Structures are given as C-alpha cells and as structure tokens.
Short mmCIF file of C-alpha atoms and ligand atoms in Angstrom, two decimals:
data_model
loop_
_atom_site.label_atom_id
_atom_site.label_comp_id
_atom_site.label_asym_id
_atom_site.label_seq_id
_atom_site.Cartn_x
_atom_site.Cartn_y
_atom_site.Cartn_z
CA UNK M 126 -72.10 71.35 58.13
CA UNK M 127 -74.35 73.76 60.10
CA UNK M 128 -74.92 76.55 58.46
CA UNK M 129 -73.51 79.12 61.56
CA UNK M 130 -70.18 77.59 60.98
CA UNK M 131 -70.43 78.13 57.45
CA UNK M 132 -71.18 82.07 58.37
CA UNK M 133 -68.00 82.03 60.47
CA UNK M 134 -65.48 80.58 57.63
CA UNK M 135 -66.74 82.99 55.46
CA UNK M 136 -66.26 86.16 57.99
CA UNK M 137 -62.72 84.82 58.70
CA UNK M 138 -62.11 84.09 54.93
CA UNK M 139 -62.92 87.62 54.29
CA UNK M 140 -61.05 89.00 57.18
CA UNK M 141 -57.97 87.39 56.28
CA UNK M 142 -58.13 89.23 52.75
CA UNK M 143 -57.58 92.58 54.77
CA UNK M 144 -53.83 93.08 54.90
CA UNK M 145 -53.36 91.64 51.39
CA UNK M 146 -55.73 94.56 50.64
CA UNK M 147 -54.03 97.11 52.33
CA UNK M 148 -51.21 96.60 51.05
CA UNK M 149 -52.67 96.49 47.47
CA UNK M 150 -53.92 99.99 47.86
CA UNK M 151 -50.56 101.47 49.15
CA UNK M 152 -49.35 100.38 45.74
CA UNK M 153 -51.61 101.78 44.03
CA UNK M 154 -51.81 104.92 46.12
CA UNK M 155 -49.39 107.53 43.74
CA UNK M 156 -49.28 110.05 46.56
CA UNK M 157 -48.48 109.24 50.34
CA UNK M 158 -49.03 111.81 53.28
CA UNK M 159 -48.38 109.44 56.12
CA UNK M 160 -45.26 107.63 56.70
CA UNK M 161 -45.72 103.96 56.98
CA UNK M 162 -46.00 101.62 60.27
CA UNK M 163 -43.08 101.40 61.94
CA UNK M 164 -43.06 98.89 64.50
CA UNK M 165 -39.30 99.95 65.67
CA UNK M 166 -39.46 103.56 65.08
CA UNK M 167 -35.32 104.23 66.60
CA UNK M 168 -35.06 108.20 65.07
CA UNK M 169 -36.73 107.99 61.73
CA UNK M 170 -38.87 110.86 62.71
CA UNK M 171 -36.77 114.08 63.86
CA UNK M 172 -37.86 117.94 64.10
CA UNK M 173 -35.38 118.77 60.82
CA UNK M 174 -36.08 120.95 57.41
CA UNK M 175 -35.50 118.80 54.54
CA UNK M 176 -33.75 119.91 51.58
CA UNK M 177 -34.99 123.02 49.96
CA UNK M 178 -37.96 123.20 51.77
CA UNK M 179 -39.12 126.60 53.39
CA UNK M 180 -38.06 128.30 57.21
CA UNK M 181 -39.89 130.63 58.46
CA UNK M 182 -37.67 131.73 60.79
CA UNK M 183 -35.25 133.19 58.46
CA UNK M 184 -36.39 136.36 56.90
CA UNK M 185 -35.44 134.80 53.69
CA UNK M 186 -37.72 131.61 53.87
CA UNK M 187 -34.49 129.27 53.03
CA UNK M 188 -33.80 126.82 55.75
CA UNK M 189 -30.28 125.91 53.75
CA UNK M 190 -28.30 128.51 55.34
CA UNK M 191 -25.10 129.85 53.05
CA UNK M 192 -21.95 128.88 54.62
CA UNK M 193 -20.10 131.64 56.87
CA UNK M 194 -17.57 133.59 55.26
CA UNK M 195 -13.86 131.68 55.49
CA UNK M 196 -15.69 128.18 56.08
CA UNK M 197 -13.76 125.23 54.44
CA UNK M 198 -15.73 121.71 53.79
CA UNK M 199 -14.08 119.01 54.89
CA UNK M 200 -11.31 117.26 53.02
CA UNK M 201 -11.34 120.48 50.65
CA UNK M 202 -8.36 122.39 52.59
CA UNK M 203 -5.61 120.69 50.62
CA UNK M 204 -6.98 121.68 47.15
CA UNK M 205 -4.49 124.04 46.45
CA UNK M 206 -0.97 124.34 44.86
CA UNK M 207 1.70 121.98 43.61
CA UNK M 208 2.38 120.90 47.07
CA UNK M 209 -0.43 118.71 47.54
CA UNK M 210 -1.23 117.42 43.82
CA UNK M 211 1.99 117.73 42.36
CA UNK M 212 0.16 120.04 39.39
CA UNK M 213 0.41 123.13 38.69
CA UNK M 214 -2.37 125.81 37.62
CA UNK M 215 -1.83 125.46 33.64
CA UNK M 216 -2.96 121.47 34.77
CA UNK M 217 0.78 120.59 34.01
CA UNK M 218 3.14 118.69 36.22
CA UNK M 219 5.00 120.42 38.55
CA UNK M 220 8.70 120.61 37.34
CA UNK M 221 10.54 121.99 40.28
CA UNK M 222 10.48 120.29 43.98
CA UNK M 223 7.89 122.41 46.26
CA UNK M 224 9.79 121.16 49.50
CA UNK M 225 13.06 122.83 50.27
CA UNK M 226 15.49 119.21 49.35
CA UNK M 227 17.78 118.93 52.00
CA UNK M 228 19.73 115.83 53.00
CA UNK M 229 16.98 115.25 56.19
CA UNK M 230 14.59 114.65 52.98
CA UNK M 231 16.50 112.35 51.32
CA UNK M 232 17.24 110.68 54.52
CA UNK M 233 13.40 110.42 55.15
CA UNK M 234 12.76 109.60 51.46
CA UNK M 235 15.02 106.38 51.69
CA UNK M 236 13.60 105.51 54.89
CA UNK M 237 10.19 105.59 53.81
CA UNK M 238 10.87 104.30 50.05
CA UNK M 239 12.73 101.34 51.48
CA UNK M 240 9.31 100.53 53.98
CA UNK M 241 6.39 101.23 50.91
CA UNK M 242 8.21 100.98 47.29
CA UNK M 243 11.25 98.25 47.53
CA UNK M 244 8.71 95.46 48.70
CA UNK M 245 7.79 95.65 44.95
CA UNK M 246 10.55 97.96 43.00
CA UNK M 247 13.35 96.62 45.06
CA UNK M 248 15.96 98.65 47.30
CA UNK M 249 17.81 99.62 44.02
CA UNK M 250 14.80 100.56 41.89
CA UNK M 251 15.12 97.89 39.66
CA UNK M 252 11.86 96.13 39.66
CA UNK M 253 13.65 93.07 41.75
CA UNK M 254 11.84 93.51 44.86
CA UNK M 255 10.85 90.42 47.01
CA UNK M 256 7.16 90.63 45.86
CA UNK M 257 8.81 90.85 42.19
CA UNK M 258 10.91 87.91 42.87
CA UNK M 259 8.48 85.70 44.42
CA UNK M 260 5.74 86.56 41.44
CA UNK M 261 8.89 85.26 39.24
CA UNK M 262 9.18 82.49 40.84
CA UNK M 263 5.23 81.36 41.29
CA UNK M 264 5.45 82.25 37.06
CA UNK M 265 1.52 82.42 37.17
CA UNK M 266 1.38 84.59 33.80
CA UNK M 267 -0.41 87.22 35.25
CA UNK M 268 2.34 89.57 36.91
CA UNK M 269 2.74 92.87 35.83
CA UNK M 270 6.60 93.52 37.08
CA UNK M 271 7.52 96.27 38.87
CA UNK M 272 8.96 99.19 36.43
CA UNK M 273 12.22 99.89 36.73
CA UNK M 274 12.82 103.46 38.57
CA UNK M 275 16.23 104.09 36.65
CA UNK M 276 14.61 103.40 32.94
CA UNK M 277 14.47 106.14 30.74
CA UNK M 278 11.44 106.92 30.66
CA UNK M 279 11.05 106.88 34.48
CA UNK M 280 13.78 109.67 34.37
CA UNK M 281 12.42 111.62 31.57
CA UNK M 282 9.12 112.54 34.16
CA UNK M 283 8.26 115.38 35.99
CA UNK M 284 8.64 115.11 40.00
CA UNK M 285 4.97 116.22 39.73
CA UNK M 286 4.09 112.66 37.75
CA UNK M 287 5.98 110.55 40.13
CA UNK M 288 4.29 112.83 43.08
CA UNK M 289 0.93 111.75 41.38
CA UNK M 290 2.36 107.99 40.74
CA UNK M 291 2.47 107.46 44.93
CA UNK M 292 -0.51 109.31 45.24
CA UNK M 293 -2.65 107.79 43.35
CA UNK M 294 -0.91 104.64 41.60
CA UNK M 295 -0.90 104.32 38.30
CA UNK M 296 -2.33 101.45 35.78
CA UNK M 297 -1.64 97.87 37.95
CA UNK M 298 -0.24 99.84 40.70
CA UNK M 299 -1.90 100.52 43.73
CA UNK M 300 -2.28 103.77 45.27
CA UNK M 301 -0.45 105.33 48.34
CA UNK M 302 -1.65 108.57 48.94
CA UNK M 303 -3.62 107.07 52.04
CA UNK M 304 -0.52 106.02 54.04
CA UNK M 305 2.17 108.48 52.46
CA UNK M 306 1.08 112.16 53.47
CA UNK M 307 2.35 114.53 51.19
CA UNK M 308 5.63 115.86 52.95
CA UNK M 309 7.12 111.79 52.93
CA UNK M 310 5.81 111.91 48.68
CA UNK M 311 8.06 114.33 47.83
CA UNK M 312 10.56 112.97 49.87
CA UNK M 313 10.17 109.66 47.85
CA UNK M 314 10.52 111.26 44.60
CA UNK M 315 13.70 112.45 45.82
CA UNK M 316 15.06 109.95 46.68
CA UNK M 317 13.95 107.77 43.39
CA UNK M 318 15.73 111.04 42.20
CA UNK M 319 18.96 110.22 43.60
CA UNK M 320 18.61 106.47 43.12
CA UNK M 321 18.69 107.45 39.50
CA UNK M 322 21.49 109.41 39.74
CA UNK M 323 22.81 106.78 41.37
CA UNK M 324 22.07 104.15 39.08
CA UNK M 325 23.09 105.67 35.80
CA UNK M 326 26.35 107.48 37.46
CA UNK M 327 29.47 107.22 35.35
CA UNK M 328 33.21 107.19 36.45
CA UNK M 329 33.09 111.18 35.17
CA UNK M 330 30.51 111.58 38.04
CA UNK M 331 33.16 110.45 41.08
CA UNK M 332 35.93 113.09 42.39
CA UNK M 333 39.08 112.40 41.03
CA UNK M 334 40.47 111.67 44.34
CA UNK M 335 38.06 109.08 45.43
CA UNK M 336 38.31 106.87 42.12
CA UNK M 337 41.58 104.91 43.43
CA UNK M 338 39.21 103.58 45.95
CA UNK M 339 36.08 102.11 44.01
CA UNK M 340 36.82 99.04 42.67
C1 HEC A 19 2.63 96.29 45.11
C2 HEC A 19 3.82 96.53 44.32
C3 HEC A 19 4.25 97.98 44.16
C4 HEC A 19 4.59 98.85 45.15
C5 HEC A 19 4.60 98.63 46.64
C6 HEC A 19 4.98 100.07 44.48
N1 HEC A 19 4.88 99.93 43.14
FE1 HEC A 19 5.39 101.29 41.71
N2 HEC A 19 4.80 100.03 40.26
C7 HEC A 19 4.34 98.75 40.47
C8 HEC A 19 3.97 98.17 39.19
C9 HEC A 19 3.42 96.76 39.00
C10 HEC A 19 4.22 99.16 38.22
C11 HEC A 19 3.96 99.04 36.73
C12 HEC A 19 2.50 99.33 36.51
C13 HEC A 19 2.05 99.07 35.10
O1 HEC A 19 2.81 99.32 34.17
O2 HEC A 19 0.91 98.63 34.96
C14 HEC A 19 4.76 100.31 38.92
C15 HEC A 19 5.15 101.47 38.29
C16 HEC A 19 5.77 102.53 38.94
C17 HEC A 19 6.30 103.71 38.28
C18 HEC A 19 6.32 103.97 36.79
C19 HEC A 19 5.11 104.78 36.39
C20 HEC A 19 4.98 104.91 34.89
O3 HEC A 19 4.28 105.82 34.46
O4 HEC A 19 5.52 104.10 34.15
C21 HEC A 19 6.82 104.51 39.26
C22 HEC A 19 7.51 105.85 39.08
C23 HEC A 19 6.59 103.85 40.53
N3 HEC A 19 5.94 102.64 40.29
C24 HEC A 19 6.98 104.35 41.75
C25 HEC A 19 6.67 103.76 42.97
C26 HEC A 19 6.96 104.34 44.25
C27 HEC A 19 7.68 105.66 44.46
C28 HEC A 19 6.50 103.48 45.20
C29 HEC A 19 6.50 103.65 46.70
C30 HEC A 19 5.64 104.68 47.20
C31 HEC A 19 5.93 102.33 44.51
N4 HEC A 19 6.05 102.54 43.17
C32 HEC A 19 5.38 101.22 45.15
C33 HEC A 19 4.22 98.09 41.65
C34 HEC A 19 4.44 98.67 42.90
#
C-alpha cells in the first residue's frame, strides 16, 4: 500500500474516535454549565426563574412570590365541611344529612341510583343487579358480589360512610366521585336510606287504612 494512503486511514481512524470521545468526557464531566446540543430546540430555553433561585427585581431577592391574600389553589375549594367529604372535624363520619332531604332529593337519588348503583346492587339493593347476575351466571370464581344495601351492617353506617362509599369506592368497588358530584351523593344515600326502610318495613309500618289493600 503506499504509504500516503496509509497516512489518510490513520487521520480518518483517529477522526472517527472524536464523538465517542466527546461523549466520554460529558460523562465524566460532574459539573455542566452548558446545556447540551439540541438539534430541535421547540421552547426548552425560556426567560423564567427557576425554583428558589434569586430576583432582583423584588426588594426581597425571592422570585417565588407568596400567594395574594384570599387565593385558592386549584381543586382545594371543596376541602371543607361534611358536605363535600361526608366527615366531620373530630375525623368522624358525618351522622346527620348536610342537604335539606326533601322528596325532589329522593326523587333525584332514585333517578341517579337506578343509572350508577343497580347495574351492580340491583334496583332493590339486593346485590341482584344485571352485572351481579351475569357474573353468576359466567361462575368464573373470581366475583366479588355486590353487598346487599338492606344488610345490617349496611344500615348500621353513618350517611357520611356511604357518602365516602360513592365517593371513593370501597375494597373491590370502584369509585364514583368523578361522575356523581356531591349534591346527587347525598341524594343516593338517601335514597339507599329509604330503600332500606323499604326493604325491612313491617306490616306495623303501613297506615291502618291502607293494609286492606296490600296483598
Ligand atoms: C361495578 C359494580 C358496582 C357498582 C356500579 C356499585 N357498587 Fe357498591 N359495591 C360493589 C361491590 C362488589 C361491593 C362489595 C365490595 C367488597 O366487599 O369488596 C360493593 C359494596 C357497596 C357498599 C357496602 C360498603 C361496605 O362497607 O360494606 C355500599 C354501601 C355500596 N356498595 C353502595 C353503592 C352505591 C350507592 C353505588 C352507586 C353510586 C354503588 N355501590 C355502585 C359493586 C358496585
């Protein structure tokens, strides 16, 4: 081989080591100043103070300004009171309905129990909803049924608990507190009241006057 060509292999040997070098010593480099290439830069770089660091324009040097008196955060306005988390200050659940309960309620309560709970807990309450029946039916092993709504225990809770139960579900049931604002919740629990009532009513609980016409 002549030897100029030999000269030339070497240089472009050498040259191709470059990048692999580069990018050795940005490795090793403990302490950047420069931001690295960008080839697509989009808005990366903006005119901003980053966290904790210092603004001269403020007499105080801080360029994290302290909120204006009265400001709320986002998502933070509905921290308060039994309304919205169906506790009350002690942390216990809240015993006594914070919604006026009319019949409008109830009537609201039923509609919206019958469109998000009796797919699963059936129209009743009883845990024979179609999803129930079908998971029956399919026998897989792995259902968890529906609870009853007129068991014991069920009536034994606080509204609060029940609140919190279509809020924010509770073991293997899912949540509703994103598609059930808080007004239709405790008209839910209302109704589940009355569906109780309704469920473990007695002959003692009809007016004498309309018993001649049950059957
Ligand atoms: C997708 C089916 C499904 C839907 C829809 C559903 N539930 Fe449930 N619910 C369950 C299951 C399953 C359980 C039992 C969970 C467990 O024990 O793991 C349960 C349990 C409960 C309990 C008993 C809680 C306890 O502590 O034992 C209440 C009360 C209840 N549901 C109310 C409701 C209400 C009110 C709605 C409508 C907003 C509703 N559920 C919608 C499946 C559902």
């Amino acid at each position: 081989m002549p030897r100029p060509l030999i000269y030339i292999a070497l240089i472009l040997v050498s040259l191709s080591l470059v990048p692999m070098a580069c990018v050795v010593v940005n490795w090793t480099n403990p302490v950047k100043t420069n931001t690295r290439i960008q080839v697509v830069p989009d808005m990366d770089n903006q005119p901003k103070f980053k966290a904790q660091s210092v603004n001269p324009f403020f007499a105080d040097g801080r360029s994290a300004r302290a909120w204006p008196e009265g400001t709320v955060p986002r998502g933070l306005l509905e921290n308060e009171g039994p309304f919205y988390h169906g506790i009350e200050a002690d942390s216990s659940f809240t015993t006594e309905f914070p919604v006026p309960v009319t019949e409008a309620l109830l009537n609201r309560g039923q509609e919206r129990y019958d469109i998000y709970c009796a797919t699963c807990h059936g129209l009743g309450g009883a845990g024979d909803g179609m999803i129930a029946r079908r998971a029956d039916k399919l026998a897989q092993g792995t259902w968890t049924p529906p609870t009853d709504l007129a068991a014991q225990p069920v009536i034994d809770r606080q509204h609060g608990y029940l609140y919190n139960v279509i809020a924010n579900g509770v073991r293997n049931m899912p949540a509703y507190g994103h598609q059930i604002p808080p007004q239709d919740r405790w008209a839910i629990v209302a109704y589940v009241r009355a569906l109780q009532r309704a469920r473990t009513a007695t002959m003692d609980d009809v007016p004498e006057e309309n018993r001649r016409t049950l059957r």
